Amino acid sequence: MKIIIQTPDFTATRKLTHFVEKSVSKLETYEERILEARVCLKTDASDSKENKVCEIKAVIPGNDLFASRQSKSFEESVKTVVDALKHQIERLKTVEKQQRNVVGPINGG
């Protein structure tokens, strides 16, 4: 899986990019078909302390997944987005399994 990290508002530290790569790469254990993960880290212009935003688009053939979270730190935002994508992957697999069971064997079994 290719991981693309964008930080339009700032220059990310090596520590932050390593954390993002390590966290996002764990998604591959849940779904091996992920071709790439596009990660965008940015700061929200609000007065809130929770202004660190992480958006991740996981590119899967036929089913791209997307999640966005905002919190006090980029690390926390990345962790919650990765968790959200894990749940989306689990739902996707459940739906795909149900669809296979409904369709049944192609040549009648």
PDB file of C-alpha atoms in Angstrom:
ATOM      1  CA  MET A   1       0.000   0.000   0.000  1.00  0.00           C
ATOM      2  CA  LYS A   2       1.285   3.396  -0.949  1.00  0.00           C
ATOM      3  CA  ILE A   3       0.848   6.129   1.693  1.00  0.00           C
ATOM      4  CA  ILE A   4       0.696   9.734   0.512  1.00  0.00           C
ATOM      5  CA  ILE A   5       0.891  12.398   3.226  1.00  0.00           C
ATOM      6  CA  GLN A   6      -0.101  15.991   2.513  1.00  0.00           C
ATOM      7  CA  THR A   7       0.363  18.849   4.967  1.00  0.00           C
ATOM      8  CA  PRO A   8      -0.785  22.023   3.219  1.00  0.00           C
ATOM      9  CA  ASP A   9      -0.606  24.304   6.299  1.00  0.00           C
ATOM     10  CA  PHE A  10       2.749  23.285   7.742  1.00  0.00           C
ATOM     11  CA  THR A  11       5.856  21.136   7.363  1.00  0.00           C
ATOM     12  CA  ALA A  12       5.422  17.860   9.203  1.00  0.00           C
ATOM     13  CA  THR A  13       8.170  16.547  11.440  1.00  0.00           C
ATOM     14  CA  ARG A  14       9.813  13.230  10.690  1.00  0.00           C
ATOM     15  CA  LYS A  15       8.320  11.892  13.936  1.00  0.00           C
ATOM     16  CA  LEU A  16       4.785  12.824  12.826  1.00  0.00           C
ATOM     17  CA  THR A  17       5.157  11.350   9.334  1.00  0.00           C
ATOM     18  CA  HIS A  18       6.587   8.138  10.823  1.00  0.00           C
ATOM     19  CA  PHE A  19       3.622   7.931  13.224  1.00  0.00           C
ATOM     20  CA  VAL A  20       1.168   8.433  10.343  1.00  0.00           C
ATOM     21  CA  GLU A  21       2.857   5.797   8.176  1.00  0.00           C
ATOM     22  CA  LYS A  22       2.968   3.273  11.032  1.00  0.00           C
ATOM     23  CA  SER A  23      -0.680   3.863  12.005  1.00  0.00           C
ATOM     24  CA  VAL A  24      -2.092   3.869   8.473  1.00  0.00           C
ATOM     25  CA  SER A  25      -0.102   0.818   7.377  1.00  0.00           C
ATOM     26  CA  LYS A  26      -2.022  -1.220   9.999  1.00  0.00           C
ATOM     27  CA  LEU A  27      -5.104  -0.896   7.784  1.00  0.00           C
ATOM     28  CA  GLU A  28      -3.475  -3.353   5.404  1.00  0.00           C
ATOM     29  CA  THR A  29      -3.925  -6.125   7.983  1.00  0.00           C
ATOM     30  CA  TYR A  30      -7.699  -5.593   7.736  1.00  0.00           C
ATOM     31  CA  GLU A  31      -7.929  -5.150   3.953  1.00  0.00           C
ATOM     32  CA  GLU A  32      -5.132  -6.260   1.650  1.00  0.00           C
ATOM     33  CA  ARG A  33      -6.772  -4.720  -1.443  1.00  0.00           C
ATOM     34  CA  ILE A  34      -5.982  -1.139  -0.344  1.00  0.00           C
ATOM     35  CA  LEU A  35      -3.866   0.333  -3.127  1.00  0.00           C
ATOM     36  CA  GLU A  36      -3.074   3.636  -1.451  1.00  0.00           C
ATOM     37  CA  ALA A  37      -4.000   5.819   1.483  1.00  0.00           C
ATOM     38  CA  ARG A  38      -4.132   9.569   0.920  1.00  0.00           C
ATOM     39  CA  VAL A  39      -3.619  11.348   4.237  1.00  0.00           C
ATOM     40  CA  CYS A  40      -4.211  15.076   4.652  1.00  0.00           C
ATOM     41  CA  LEU A  41      -3.206  16.788   7.897  1.00  0.00           C
ATOM     42  CA  LYS A  42      -4.324  20.368   8.378  1.00  0.00           C
ATOM     43  CA  THR A  43      -5.308  22.859  11.019  1.00  0.00           C
ATOM     44  CA  ASP A  44      -8.819  24.227  11.300  1.00  0.00           C
ATOM     45  CA  ALA A  45      -9.088  28.012  11.517  1.00  0.00           C
ATOM     46  CA  SER A  46     -11.464  27.879  14.492  1.00  0.00           C
ATOM     47  CA  ASP A  47     -10.732  29.158  17.981  1.00  0.00           C
ATOM     48  CA  SER A  48     -11.233  25.675  19.372  1.00  0.00           C
ATOM     49  CA  LYS A  49      -8.298  23.789  20.884  1.00  0.00           C
ATOM     50  CA  GLU A  50      -9.416  20.795  18.855  1.00  0.00           C
ATOM     51  CA  ASN A  51      -8.224  22.189  15.539  1.00  0.00           C
ATOM     52  CA  LYS A  52      -5.965  19.413  14.226  1.00  0.00           C
ATOM     53  CA  VAL A  53      -7.693  17.655  11.327  1.00  0.00           C
ATOM     54  CA  CYS A  54      -6.808  14.339   9.716  1.00  0.00           C
ATOM     55  CA  GLU A  55      -8.537  13.111   6.572  1.00  0.00           C
ATOM     56  CA  ILE A  56      -7.760   9.734   5.019  1.00  0.00           C
ATOM     57  CA  LYS A  57      -9.020   8.331   1.749  1.00  0.00           C
ATOM     58  CA  ALA A  58      -8.311   4.617   1.367  1.00  0.00           C
ATOM     59  CA  VAL A  59      -8.317   3.636  -2.299  1.00  0.00           C
ATOM     60  CA  ILE A  60      -9.771   0.158  -2.763  1.00  0.00           C
ATOM     61  CA  PRO A  61     -10.832  -1.068  -6.213  1.00  0.00           C
ATOM     62  CA  GLY A  62     -14.570  -0.427  -6.452  1.00  0.00           C
ATOM     63  CA  ASN A  63     -14.922   0.918  -2.900  1.00  0.00           C
ATOM     64  CA  ASP A  64     -12.924   3.948  -1.797  1.00  0.00           C
ATOM     65  CA  LEU A  65     -13.326   4.707   1.899  1.00  0.00           C
ATOM     66  CA  PHE A  66     -13.038   8.114   3.565  1.00  0.00           C
ATOM     67  CA  ALA A  67     -12.914   9.360   7.138  1.00  0.00           C
ATOM     68  CA  SER A  68     -12.126  12.680   8.770  1.00  0.00           C
ATOM     69  CA  ARG A  69     -11.620  13.546  12.440  1.00  0.00           C
ATOM     70  CA  GLN A  70     -10.611  16.608  14.407  1.00  0.00           C
ATOM     71  CA  SER A  71      -8.960  16.702  17.834  1.00  0.00           C
ATOM     72  CA  LYS A  72      -6.301  18.398  19.982  1.00  0.00           C
ATOM     73  CA  SER A  73      -3.339  16.670  18.308  1.00  0.00           C
ATOM     74  CA  PHE A  74      -2.566  15.221  14.907  1.00  0.00           C
ATOM     75  CA  GLU A  75      -1.659  11.908  16.526  1.00  0.00           C
ATOM     76  CA  GLU A  76      -5.067  11.642  18.184  1.00  0.00           C
ATOM     77  CA  SER A  77      -6.808  12.618  14.940  1.00  0.00           C
ATOM     78  CA  VAL A  78      -4.852   9.997  12.977  1.00  0.00           C
ATOM     79  CA  LYS A  79      -5.673   7.296  15.540  1.00  0.00           C
ATOM     80  CA  THR A  80      -9.418   8.041  15.488  1.00  0.00           C
ATOM     81  CA  VAL A  81      -9.517   8.170  11.671  1.00  0.00           C
ATOM     82  CA  VAL A  82      -7.706   4.834  11.392  1.00  0.00           C
ATOM     83  CA  ASP A  83     -10.212   3.345  13.878  1.00  0.00           C
ATOM     84  CA  ALA A  84     -13.106   4.753  11.838  1.00  0.00           C
ATOM     85  CA  LEU A  85     -11.676   3.224   8.652  1.00  0.00           C
ATOM     86  CA  LYS A  86     -11.270  -0.148  10.397  1.00  0.00           C
ATOM     87  CA  HIS A  87     -14.992  -0.081  11.178  1.00  0.00           C
ATOM     88  CA  GLN A  88     -15.804   0.869   7.576  1.00  0.00           C
ATOM     89  CA  ILE A  89     -13.663  -2.021   6.318  1.00  0.00           C
ATOM     90  CA  GLU A  90     -15.447  -4.437   8.660  1.00  0.00           C
ATOM     91  CA  ARG A  91     -18.843  -3.212   7.391  1.00  0.00           C
ATOM     92  CA  LEU A  92     -17.658  -3.468   3.785  1.00  0.00           C
ATOM     93  CA  LYS A  93     -16.538  -7.064   4.291  1.00  0.00           C
ATOM     94  CA  THR A  94     -19.859  -7.933   5.962  1.00  0.00           C
ATOM     95  CA  VAL A  95     -21.817  -6.482   3.043  1.00  0.00           C
ATOM     96  CA  GLU A  96     -19.614  -8.251   0.488  1.00  0.00           C
ATOM     97  CA  LYS A  97     -20.054 -11.559   2.343  1.00  0.00           C
ATOM     98  CA  GLN A  98     -23.840 -11.107   2.435  1.00  0.00           C
ATOM     99  CA  GLN A  99     -23.899 -10.319  -1.279  1.00  0.00           C
ATOM    100  CA  ARG A 100     -21.893 -13.475  -2.058  1.00  0.00           C
ATOM    101  CA  ASN A 101     -24.291 -15.553   0.032  1.00  0.00           C
ATOM    102  CA  VAL A 102     -27.352 -14.078  -1.725  1.00  0.00           C
ATOM    103  CA  VAL A 103     -25.941 -14.634  -5.207  1.00  0.00           C
ATOM    104  CA  GLY A 104     -24.788 -18.171  -4.422  1.00  0.00           C
ATOM    105  CA  PRO A 105     -22.619 -20.380  -6.612  1.00  0.00           C
ATOM    106  CA  ILE A 106     -22.370 -19.297 -10.236  1.00  0.00           C
ATOM    107  CA  ASN A 107     -23.152 -22.674 -11.831  1.00  0.00           C
ATOM    108  CA  GLY A 108     -25.817 -23.739  -9.394  1.00  0.00           C
ATOM    109  CA  GLY A 109     -23.616 -25.511  -6.944  1.00  0.00           C
TER     110      GLY A 109
END
